[in-house]
Amino acid sequence: MPQPTMAPHHLSPETYNFIFLTARLERDFCLQWRSPGPAPILWDFATPHPPSSPMVPMDIPPLAGRTVAMSFCALPVSYLLNQVSAFSQPLFVVLTSALILGLLFLAVYSLSHGEITYDPLYAVFVIFSFTSVVDLVIALQEDGYMMGFMDFYTKEGEPYLRTAHGIFICYWDGTVHYLLYLTMAGAIRKRKRYRNLGLYWLGSFAMSILVFLPGNILGKYSSEMRPTFFLAILYMLVPCWAGVRIFNQSRAPTSYTPDMVQEEQKKSLFQRPADLALIVYLIFAALFTVFRGLVVLDCPTDACFIYIYQYEPYLRDPVAYPKLQMLMYLFYALPFYCLAAYALAFPGCSWLPDWALVFAGAIGQAQFSHMGASMHMRTPFTYRVPEDTWATFFLSNLLLALGPHLLAFRCLWRPAFFLHAALPSSPQDQDKKQQ
């Protein structure tokens, strides 16, 4: 490295050399950050780490600026379509919606052919970011914060989006899903890992579809089906295809040695207080899930009668969304609670970290929509949560939403307990490796 020929008279040569070297290191770091290679290590919860480290390092993908620009095209498009009187017919609404999505796909394909070739889910995330902005506009318009954008769609396209449940799934899609789409699209552009974010999105998206679409058929809006409903059915195919691709992505490499894994898995449950607390939570969550399932199945006991009239009268709402939500919990969440408690007690259940993320996304979306709809003004007054039991309802449902996220955090924070313990190599194998 060339040394400076002159130094200021008020600095010693050693101080000047230190400043010079620091500047060179800072410049090299900035060049590495801007280079197309791997970015500096930041913090995330996807890569396994030694038990001594407090967090898990991983590259955090940047947001996709081009995706943001394309998604905000939904604002002028929805405003212009709302001014055309021809879109008061349901058939025109569904045809126009299909045409816009088709044109959007062609635009994404022509502008980002390399990203789609690398990962076809890039096109899905960009198109869904467009629909997320549309959903956010619908929610804001139904709550009176905007006017003149999506009236034609909520009247002639999907009138069930005007329900309290529909408004809150639009809020969730326009905020949480939107940020996930931007982040995952940015990860694809930078050729970075997004598997954990994809699993969380998969659970959230699947839960919203599995409750919303059957609720439209079984609830009081079943007589107001429009052709756009069949367009929404195609959304059910997306989680299946996307889930297969996301699960097939390689996991982040682990830094655990077999000795670390064996040492962690030798600990008893009482030596792992966090796991013990999670197991206790899972037991209470399973009991609460069974209880609410019995409530929506018209259990004649006094406890069920008191609960449905004094704590969650929204479960009696004829829109059918709350009943379907409780049945989804009963048939899908309850088995997961039991299996997760088993995986926390016995080592080697390598499936839990992935499915904990999926489950956290599903419960997060479900509880957000259920809690919001229970207190929204669009819900009839007789089905809203009473004021004197509001605190009990809010705290119990908030704990039910936070628990799966704590479980997912624990699984990704210290995953050694869930890894398959490698068998120790024999002396003969070690001699062969040395030879």
GROMACS .gro file of C-alpha atoms in nm:
model
  435
    1MET     CA    1   0.000   0.000   0.000
    2PRO     CA    2   0.156   0.338  -0.096
    3GLN     CA    3   0.233   0.565   0.198
    4PRO     CA    4   0.145   0.935   0.196
    5THR     CA    5   0.435   1.161   0.109
    6MET     CA    6   0.326   1.453   0.329
    7ALA     CA    7   0.129   1.483   0.648
    8PRO     CA    8  -0.022   1.792   0.810
    9HIS     CA    9   0.212   1.951   1.062
   10HIS     CA   10  -0.040   1.905   1.347
   11LEU     CA   11  -0.073   1.525   1.296
   12SER     CA   12   0.188   1.265   1.369
   13PRO     CA   13   0.277   1.017   1.090
   14GLU     CA   14   0.116   0.729   1.289
   15THR     CA   15  -0.213   0.920   1.324
   16TYR     CA   16  -0.218   1.012   0.957
   17ASN     CA   17  -0.153   0.651   0.853
   18PHE     CA   18  -0.437   0.533   1.078
   19ILE     CA   19  -0.678   0.782   0.915
   20PHE     CA   20  -0.558   0.680   0.572
   21LEU     CA   21  -0.611   0.309   0.638
   22THR     CA   22  -0.955   0.373   0.790
   23ALA     CA   23  -1.061   0.565   0.479
   24ARG     CA   24  -0.940   0.282   0.255
   25LEU     CA   25  -1.133   0.023   0.455
   26GLU     CA   26  -1.449   0.236   0.447
   27ARG     CA   27  -1.418   0.276   0.071
   28ASP     CA   28  -1.368  -0.098   0.020
   29PHE     CA   29  -1.673  -0.172   0.238
   30CYS     CA   30  -1.891   0.064   0.035
   31LEU     CA   31  -1.773  -0.090  -0.290
   32GLN     CA   32  -1.853  -0.438  -0.159
   33TRP     CA   33  -2.201  -0.320  -0.055
   34ARG     CA   34  -2.273  -0.185  -0.403
   35SER     CA   35  -2.129  -0.482  -0.587
   36PRO     CA   36  -2.358  -0.754  -0.729
   37GLY     CA   37  -2.204  -1.011  -0.497
   38PRO     CA   38  -2.332  -1.105  -0.151
   39ALA     CA   39  -2.415  -0.810   0.070
   40PRO     CA   40  -2.272  -0.763   0.416
   41ILE     CA   41  -2.433  -0.974   0.683
   42LEU     CA   42  -2.726  -0.815   0.861
   43TRP     CA   43  -2.974  -0.959   1.104
   44ASP     CA   44  -3.256  -1.196   1.025
   45PHE     CA   45  -3.403  -1.514   1.166
   46ALA     CA   46  -3.347  -1.756   0.882
   47THR     CA   47  -2.994  -1.885   0.917
   48PRO     CA   48  -2.919  -2.121   1.207
   49HIS     CA   49  -2.652  -2.005   1.448
   50PRO     CA   50  -2.450  -2.137   1.738
   51PRO     CA   51  -2.633  -2.147   2.069
   52SER     CA   52  -2.407  -1.876   2.208
   53SER     CA   53  -2.504  -1.608   1.956
   54PRO     CA   54  -2.818  -1.404   2.036
   55MET     CA   55  -2.951  -1.352   1.685
   56VAL     CA   56  -2.933  -1.514   1.344
   57PRO     CA   57  -2.738  -1.349   1.060
   58MET     CA   58  -2.878  -1.335   0.711
   59ASP     CA   59  -2.903  -1.095   0.418
   60ILE     CA   60  -3.208  -0.869   0.441
   61PRO     CA   61  -3.344  -0.820   0.087
   62PRO     CA   62  -3.415  -0.464  -0.024
   63LEU     CA   63  -3.751  -0.342  -0.146
   64ALA     CA   64  -3.815  -0.349  -0.520
   65GLY     CA   65  -3.853   0.009  -0.643
   66ARG     CA   66  -3.989  -0.094  -0.981
   67THR     CA   67  -4.255  -0.303  -0.810
   68VAL     CA   68  -4.361  -0.003  -0.601
   69ALA     CA   69  -4.400   0.213  -0.911
   70MET     CA   70  -4.600  -0.052  -1.094
   71SER     CA   71  -4.825  -0.123  -0.798
   72PHE     CA   72  -4.919   0.243  -0.756
   73CYS     CA   73  -5.052   0.242  -1.110
   74ALA     CA   74  -5.360   0.091  -0.945
   75LEU     CA   75  -5.463   0.437  -0.822
   76PRO     CA   76  -5.513   0.611  -1.159
   77VAL     CA   77  -5.646   0.293  -1.320
   78SER     CA   78  -5.913   0.241  -1.053
   79TYR     CA   79  -6.010   0.608  -1.061
   80LEU     CA   80  -6.052   0.613  -1.440
   81LEU     CA   81  -6.252   0.291  -1.446
   82ASN     CA   82  -6.480   0.426  -1.174
   83GLN     CA   83  -6.575   0.719  -1.398
   84VAL     CA   84  -6.693   0.495  -1.684
   85SER     CA   85  -7.063   0.421  -1.655
   86ALA     CA   86  -7.034   0.099  -1.858
   87PHE     CA   87  -6.873  -0.071  -1.561
   88SER     CA   88  -7.202  -0.081  -1.377
   89GLN     CA   89  -7.255  -0.423  -1.538
   90PRO     CA   90  -7.100  -0.726  -1.361
   91LEU     CA   91  -6.985  -0.883  -1.689
   92PHE     CA   92  -6.788  -0.574  -1.787
   93VAL     CA   93  -6.627  -0.568  -1.443
   94VAL     CA   94  -6.493  -0.923  -1.463
   95LEU     CA   95  -6.377  -0.885  -1.825
   96THR     CA   96  -6.198  -0.560  -1.747
   97SER     CA   97  -6.037  -0.710  -1.438
   98ALA     CA   98  -5.907  -1.005  -1.637
   99LEU     CA   99  -5.781  -0.772  -1.912
  100ILE     CA  100  -5.595  -0.548  -1.668
  101LEU     CA  101  -5.428  -0.845  -1.500
  102GLY     CA  102  -5.330  -0.984  -1.840
  103LEU     CA  103  -5.181  -0.653  -1.953
  104LEU     CA  104  -5.001  -0.620  -1.622
  105PHE     CA  105  -4.846  -0.963  -1.666
  106LEU     CA  106  -4.727  -0.873  -2.017
  107ALA     CA  107  -4.573  -0.552  -1.883
  108VAL     CA  108  -4.395  -0.736  -1.603
  109TYR     CA  109  -4.273  -1.005  -1.841
  110SER     CA  110  -4.134  -0.754  -2.089
  111LEU     CA  111  -3.967  -0.534  -1.825
  112SER     CA  112  -3.836  -0.809  -1.597
  113HIS     CA  113  -3.777  -1.112  -1.816
  114GLY     CA  114  -3.455  -1.198  -1.635
  115GLU     CA  115  -3.619  -1.201  -1.291
  116ILE     CA  116  -3.908  -1.419  -1.414
  117THR     CA  117  -3.664  -1.662  -1.573
  118TYR     CA  118  -3.473  -1.682  -1.246
  119ASP     CA  119  -3.790  -1.724  -1.035
  120PRO     CA  120  -4.144  -1.721  -1.187
  121LEU     CA  121  -4.285  -1.613  -0.851
  122TYR     CA  122  -4.150  -1.266  -0.927
  123ALA     CA  123  -4.442  -1.208  -1.165
  124VAL     CA  124  -4.685  -1.330  -0.897
  125PHE     CA  125  -4.547  -1.092  -0.637
  126VAL     CA  126  -4.555  -0.790  -0.870
  127ILE     CA  127  -4.911  -0.858  -0.987
  128PHE     CA  128  -5.029  -0.923  -0.633
  129SER     CA  129  -4.868  -0.600  -0.515
  130PHE     CA  130  -5.094  -0.424  -0.767
  131THR     CA  131  -5.401  -0.599  -0.626
  132SER     CA  132  -5.285  -0.518  -0.271
  133VAL     CA  133  -5.297  -0.148  -0.348
  134VAL     CA  134  -5.646  -0.200  -0.492
  135ASP     CA  135  -5.753  -0.378  -0.171
  136LEU     CA  136  -5.612  -0.098   0.043
  137VAL     CA  137  -5.806   0.155  -0.163
  138ILE     CA  138  -6.124  -0.050  -0.115
  139ALA     CA  139  -6.076  -0.064   0.262
  140LEU     CA  140  -6.002   0.307   0.292
  141GLN     CA  141  -6.298   0.392   0.072
  142GLU     CA  142  -6.539   0.175   0.269
  143ASP     CA  143  -6.426   0.343   0.591
  144GLY     CA  144  -6.478   0.688   0.439
  145TYR     CA  145  -6.115   0.794   0.396
  146MET     CA  146  -6.130   0.800   0.013
  147MET     CA  147  -6.398   0.851  -0.248
  148GLY     CA  148  -6.452   0.781  -0.616
  149PHE     CA  149  -6.207   0.495  -0.676
  150MET     CA  150  -6.358   0.147  -0.643
  151ASP     CA  151  -6.732   0.203  -0.608
  152PHE     CA  152  -6.803   0.014  -0.930
  153TYR     CA  153  -6.613  -0.293  -0.810
  154THR     CA  154  -6.762  -0.320  -0.462
  155LYS     CA  155  -7.114  -0.278  -0.603
  156GLU     CA  156  -7.100  -0.494  -0.916
  157GLY     CA  157  -6.785  -0.700  -0.865
  158GLU     CA  158  -6.751  -0.827  -0.507
  159PRO     CA  159  -7.015  -0.673  -0.278
  160TYR     CA  160  -6.905  -0.896   0.011
  161LEU     CA  161  -6.588  -0.687   0.035
  162ARG     CA  162  -6.809  -0.424   0.199
  163THR     CA  163  -6.859  -0.644   0.505
  164ALA     CA  164  -6.650  -0.587   0.815
  165HIS     CA  165  -6.454  -0.907   0.747
  166GLY     CA  166  -6.397  -0.809   0.386
  167ILE     CA  167  -6.271  -0.465   0.487
  168PHE     CA  168  -6.016  -0.608   0.729
  169ILE     CA  169  -5.880  -0.868   0.490
  170CYS     CA  170  -5.833  -0.578   0.249
  171TYR     CA  171  -5.643  -0.387   0.516
  172TRP     CA  172  -5.421  -0.688   0.583
  173ASP     CA  173  -5.360  -0.748   0.214
  174GLY     CA  174  -5.288  -0.381   0.150
  175THR     CA  175  -5.032  -0.353   0.431
  176VAL     CA  176  -4.872  -0.680   0.547
  177HIS     CA  177  -4.902  -0.867   0.218
  178TYR     CA  178  -4.794  -0.560   0.025
  179LEU     CA  179  -4.472  -0.522   0.225
  180LEU     CA  180  -4.404  -0.894   0.184
  181TYR     CA  181  -4.451  -0.870  -0.194
  182LEU     CA  182  -4.212  -0.577  -0.219
  183THR     CA  183  -3.952  -0.749  -0.004
  184MET     CA  184  -3.972  -1.083  -0.183
  185ALA     CA  185  -3.963  -0.917  -0.525
  186GLY     CA  186  -3.658  -0.720  -0.415
  187ALA     CA  187  -3.496  -1.042  -0.294
  188ILE     CA  188  -3.548  -1.205  -0.634
  189ARG     CA  189  -3.399  -0.906  -0.813
  190LYS     CA  190  -3.091  -0.922  -0.590
  191ARG     CA  191  -3.080  -1.305  -0.607
  192LYS     CA  192  -3.119  -1.332  -0.232
  193ARG     CA  193  -3.301  -1.572  -0.005
  194TYR     CA  194  -3.666  -1.511   0.090
  195ARG     CA  195  -3.784  -1.857   0.195
  196ASN     CA  196  -3.892  -1.762   0.546
  197LEU     CA  197  -4.088  -1.459   0.428
  198GLY     CA  198  -4.248  -1.676   0.160
  199LEU     CA  199  -4.362  -1.933   0.415
  200TYR     CA  200  -4.520  -1.664   0.632
  201TRP     CA  201  -4.698  -1.517   0.330
  202LEU     CA  202  -4.813  -1.862   0.221
  203GLY     CA  203  -4.989  -1.930   0.550
  204SER     CA  204  -5.145  -1.585   0.561
  205PHE     CA  205  -5.268  -1.594   0.202
  206ALA     CA  206  -5.406  -1.947   0.230
  207MET     CA  207  -5.598  -1.870   0.549
  208SER     CA  208  -5.762  -1.560   0.401
  209ILE     CA  209  -5.876  -1.752   0.093
  210LEU     CA  210  -5.996  -2.061   0.280
  211VAL     CA  211  -6.223  -1.851   0.501
  212PHE     CA  212  -6.331  -1.575   0.265
  213LEU     CA  213  -6.436  -1.774  -0.043
  214PRO     CA  214  -6.648  -2.038   0.138
  215GLY     CA  215  -6.794  -1.761   0.354
  216ASN     CA  216  -6.917  -1.585   0.043
  217ILE     CA  217  -7.100  -1.900  -0.065
  218LEU     CA  218  -7.244  -1.999   0.272
  219GLY     CA  219  -7.320  -1.656   0.422
  220LYS     CA  220  -7.595  -1.407   0.360
  221TYR     CA  221  -7.420  -1.280   0.045
  222SER     CA  222  -7.458  -1.615  -0.131
  223SER     CA  223  -7.741  -1.470  -0.342
  224GLU     CA  224  -7.519  -1.187  -0.467
  225MET     CA  225  -7.255  -1.391  -0.645
  226ARG     CA  226  -7.102  -1.211  -0.943
  227PRO     CA  227  -6.884  -1.343  -1.229
  228THR     CA  228  -6.582  -1.195  -1.051
  229PHE     CA  229  -6.620  -1.467  -0.788
  230PHE     CA  230  -6.498  -1.725  -1.040
  231LEU     CA  231  -6.198  -1.504  -1.110
  232ALA     CA  232  -6.121  -1.510  -0.737
  233ILE     CA  233  -6.136  -1.890  -0.737
  234LEU     CA  234  -5.822  -1.888  -0.952
  235TYR     CA  235  -5.647  -1.736  -0.651
  236MET     CA  236  -5.683  -2.072  -0.478
  237LEU     CA  237  -5.441  -2.225  -0.729
  238VAL     CA  238  -5.170  -1.973  -0.648
  239PRO     CA  239  -5.092  -2.091  -0.292
  240CYS     CA  240  -5.066  -2.450  -0.413
  241TRP     CA  241  -4.813  -2.370  -0.686
  242ALA     CA  242  -4.628  -2.106  -0.486
  243GLY     CA  243  -4.614  -2.327  -0.178
  244VAL     CA  244  -4.448  -2.609  -0.369
  245ARG     CA  245  -4.186  -2.373  -0.510
  246ILE     CA  246  -4.116  -2.205  -0.176
  247PHE     CA  247  -4.086  -2.532   0.015
  248ASN     CA  248  -3.851  -2.668  -0.253
  249GLN     CA  249  -3.612  -2.376  -0.206
  250SER     CA  250  -3.295  -2.465  -0.021
  251ARG     CA  251  -3.278  -2.378   0.345
  252ALA     CA  252  -3.016  -2.145   0.482
  253PRO     CA  253  -2.693  -2.332   0.566
  254THR     CA  254  -2.647  -2.422   0.929
  255SER     CA  255  -2.337  -2.352   1.136
  256TYR     CA  256  -2.409  -2.616   1.398
  257THR     CA  257  -2.170  -2.902   1.447
  258PRO     CA  258  -2.299  -3.249   1.541
  259ASP     CA  259  -2.163  -3.200   1.892
  260MET     CA  260  -2.362  -2.876   1.930
  261VAL     CA  261  -2.680  -3.046   1.813
  262GLN     CA  262  -2.634  -3.340   2.051
  263GLU     CA  263  -2.557  -3.110   2.342
  264GLU     CA  264  -2.871  -2.904   2.280
  265GLN     CA  265  -3.093  -3.208   2.239
  266LYS     CA  266  -2.968  -3.366   2.563
  267LYS     CA  267  -3.126  -3.085   2.766
  268SER     CA  268  -3.442  -3.178   2.951
  269LEU     CA  269  -3.758  -2.974   2.921
  270PHE     CA  270  -3.694  -2.809   3.259
  271GLN     CA  271  -3.357  -2.688   3.127
  272ARG     CA  272  -3.543  -2.512   2.846
  273PRO     CA  273  -3.786  -2.276   3.022
  274ALA     CA  274  -3.888  -2.101   2.701
  275ASP     CA  275  -3.998  -2.433   2.548
  276LEU     CA  276  -4.183  -2.524   2.865
  277ALA     CA  277  -4.369  -2.192   2.858
  278LEU     CA  278  -4.460  -2.244   2.493
  279ILE     CA  279  -4.594  -2.592   2.566
  280VAL     CA  280  -4.814  -2.451   2.843
  281TYR     CA  281  -4.936  -2.185   2.600
  282LEU     CA  282  -5.011  -2.445   2.332
  283ILE     CA  283  -5.216  -2.651   2.578
  284PHE     CA  284  -5.430  -2.351   2.677
  285ALA     CA  285  -5.462  -2.243   2.312
  286ALA     CA  286  -5.580  -2.592   2.218
  287LEU     CA  287  -5.841  -2.589   2.496
  288PHE     CA  288  -5.962  -2.244   2.393
  289THR     CA  289  -5.981  -2.360   2.031
  290VAL     CA  290  -6.194  -2.659   2.127
  291PHE     CA  291  -6.421  -2.438   2.337
  292ARG     CA  292  -6.484  -2.185   2.058
  293GLY     CA  293  -6.538  -2.466   1.812
  294LEU     CA  294  -6.811  -2.604   2.038
  295VAL     CA  295  -6.960  -2.257   2.066
  296VAL     CA  296  -7.011  -2.218   1.690
  297LEU     CA  297  -7.145  -2.574   1.672
  298ASP     CA  298  -7.429  -2.465   1.902
  299CYS     CA  299  -7.318  -2.645   2.216
  300PRO     CA  300  -7.610  -2.622   2.465
  301THR     CA  301  -7.398  -2.581   2.780
  302ASP     CA  302  -7.431  -2.267   2.992
  303ALA     CA  303  -7.065  -2.173   2.942
  304CYS     CA  304  -7.104  -2.170   2.563
  305PHE     CA  305  -7.430  -1.976   2.588
  306ILE     CA  306  -7.274  -1.710   2.812
  307TYR     CA  307  -6.965  -1.679   2.596
  308ILE     CA  308  -7.142  -1.633   2.264
  309TYR     CA  309  -7.382  -1.370   2.400
  310GLN     CA  310  -7.158  -1.179   2.640
  311TYR     CA  311  -6.805  -1.212   2.500
  312GLU     CA  312  -6.810  -1.290   2.126
  313PRO     CA  313  -7.157  -1.232   1.982
  314TYR     CA  314  -6.987  -1.184   1.645
  315LEU     CA  315  -6.977  -1.564   1.622
  316ARG     CA  316  -7.354  -1.549   1.561
  317ASP     CA  317  -7.324  -1.308   1.267
  318PRO     CA  318  -7.502  -1.457   0.960
  319VAL     CA  319  -7.214  -1.358   0.729
  320ALA     CA  320  -7.064  -1.701   0.820
  321TYR     CA  321  -6.702  -1.579   0.825
  322PRO     CA  322  -6.658  -1.609   1.205
  323LYS     CA  323  -6.810  -1.958   1.214
  324LEU     CA  324  -6.584  -2.076   0.933
  325GLN     CA  325  -6.286  -1.920   1.108
  326MET     CA  326  -6.355  -2.111   1.429
  327LEU     CA  327  -6.401  -2.435   1.234
  328MET     CA  328  -6.069  -2.376   1.059
  329TYR     CA  329  -5.911  -2.340   1.400
  330LEU     CA  330  -6.081  -2.655   1.523
  331PHE     CA  331  -5.983  -2.879   1.232
  332TYR     CA  332  -5.641  -2.736   1.143
  333ALA     CA  333  -5.504  -2.524   1.428
  334LEU     CA  334  -5.590  -2.776   1.700
  335PRO     CA  335  -5.383  -3.061   1.544
  336PHE     CA  336  -5.093  -2.821   1.494
  337TYR     CA  337  -5.102  -2.714   1.859
  338CYS     CA  338  -5.073  -3.078   1.965
  339LEU     CA  339  -4.796  -3.160   1.716
  340ALA     CA  340  -4.601  -2.845   1.804
  341ALA     CA  341  -4.614  -2.932   2.175
  342TYR     CA  342  -4.477  -3.276   2.091
  343ALA     CA  343  -4.198  -3.125   1.878
  344LEU     CA  344  -4.097  -2.895   2.163
  345ALA     CA  345  -4.077  -3.187   2.404
  346PHE     CA  346  -3.893  -3.438   2.184
  347PRO     CA  347  -3.590  -3.346   1.968
  348GLY     CA  348  -3.537  -3.395   1.598
  349CYS     CA  349  -3.869  -3.266   1.458
  350SER     CA  350  -3.712  -3.077   1.169
  351TRP     CA  351  -4.051  -2.989   1.017
  352LEU     CA  352  -4.150  -2.750   1.295
  353PRO     CA  353  -3.950  -2.434   1.197
  354ASP     CA  354  -4.104  -2.423   0.849
  355TRP     CA  355  -4.458  -2.501   0.957
  356ALA     CA  356  -4.435  -2.266   1.253
  357LEU     CA  357  -4.381  -1.983   1.005
  358VAL     CA  358  -4.675  -2.095   0.792
  359PHE     CA  359  -4.893  -2.125   1.100
  360ALA     CA  360  -4.786  -1.784   1.233
  361GLY     CA  361  -4.887  -1.619   0.906
  362ALA     CA  362  -5.221  -1.797   0.905
  363ILE     CA  363  -5.310  -1.712   1.265
  364GLY     CA  364  -5.186  -1.354   1.229
  365GLN     CA  365  -5.414  -1.288   0.933
  366ALA     CA  366  -5.708  -1.472   1.088
  367GLN     CA  367  -5.691  -1.297   1.424
  368PHE     CA  368  -5.646  -0.954   1.268
  369SER     CA  369  -5.956  -0.997   1.054
  370HIS     CA  370  -6.160  -1.159   1.330
  371MET     CA  371  -6.076  -0.903   1.598
  372GLY     CA  372  -6.125  -0.608   1.365
  373ALA     CA  373  -6.456  -0.732   1.226
  374SER     CA  374  -6.587  -0.802   1.577
  375MET     CA  375  -6.563  -0.432   1.664
  376HIS     CA  376  -6.618  -0.263   1.325
  377MET     CA  377  -6.915  -0.037   1.259
  378ARG     CA  378  -7.021  -0.248   0.960
  379THR     CA  379  -7.098  -0.532   1.199
  380PRO     CA  380  -7.453  -0.496   1.337
  381PHE     CA  381  -7.460  -0.363   1.690
  382THR     CA  382  -7.607  -0.683   1.836
  383TYR     CA  383  -7.309  -0.883   1.707
  384ARG     CA  384  -7.033  -0.649   1.823
  385VAL     CA  385  -6.825  -0.710   2.132
  386PRO     CA  386  -6.996  -0.556   2.438
  387GLU     CA  387  -6.809  -0.270   2.600
  388ASP     CA  388  -6.791  -0.434   2.942
  389THR     CA  389  -6.616  -0.746   2.801
  390TRP     CA  390  -6.402  -0.569   2.544
  391ALA     CA  391  -6.079  -0.599   2.744
  392THR     CA  392  -6.122  -0.974   2.800
  393PHE     CA  393  -6.200  -1.033   2.433
  394PHE     CA  394  -5.907  -0.822   2.313
  395LEU     CA  395  -5.645  -0.973   2.545
  396SER     CA  396  -5.747  -1.335   2.485
  397ASN     CA  397  -5.749  -1.295   2.108
  398LEU     CA  398  -5.427  -1.095   2.110
  399LEU     CA  399  -5.250  -1.372   2.302
  400LEU     CA  400  -5.387  -1.623   2.054
  401ALA     CA  401  -5.231  -1.418   1.773
  402LEU     CA  402  -4.893  -1.355   1.941
  403GLY     CA  403  -4.827  -1.710   2.055
  404PRO     CA  404  -4.761  -1.863   1.711
  405HIS     CA  405  -4.525  -1.577   1.629
  406LEU     CA  406  -4.328  -1.644   1.948
  407LEU     CA  407  -4.316  -2.012   1.853
  408ALA     CA  408  -4.181  -1.930   1.506
  409PHE     CA  409  -3.926  -1.694   1.657
  410ARG     CA  410  -3.807  -1.961   1.899
  411CYS     CA  411  -3.775  -2.223   1.623
  412LEU     CA  412  -3.565  -1.995   1.403
  413TRP     CA  413  -3.367  -1.840   1.686
  414ARG     CA  414  -3.219  -2.165   1.819
  415PRO     CA  415  -3.307  -2.444   1.576
  416ALA     CA  416  -3.046  -2.696   1.697
  417PHE     CA  417  -3.308  -2.882   1.902
  418PHE     CA  418  -3.509  -2.955   1.585
  419LEU     CA  419  -3.221  -3.071   1.365
  420HIS     CA  420  -3.150  -3.436   1.298
  421ALA     CA  421  -2.859  -3.538   1.516
  422ALA     CA  422  -2.575  -3.675   1.302
  423LEU     CA  423  -2.433  -4.007   1.411
  424PRO     CA  424  -2.073  -3.985   1.534
  425SER     CA  425  -1.827  -4.117   1.283
  426SER     CA  426  -1.642  -4.437   1.362
  427PRO     CA  427  -1.262  -4.451   1.394
  428GLN     CA  428  -1.244  -4.642   1.064
  429ASP     CA  429  -1.427  -4.359   0.882
  430GLN     CA  430  -1.193  -4.102   1.036
  431ASP     CA  431  -0.888  -4.303   0.921
  432LYS     CA  432  -1.032  -4.316   0.567
  433LYS     CA  433  -1.083  -3.940   0.564
  434GLN     CA  434  -0.728  -3.882   0.680
  435GLN     CA  435  -0.595  -4.112   0.406
   0.00000   0.00000   0.00000
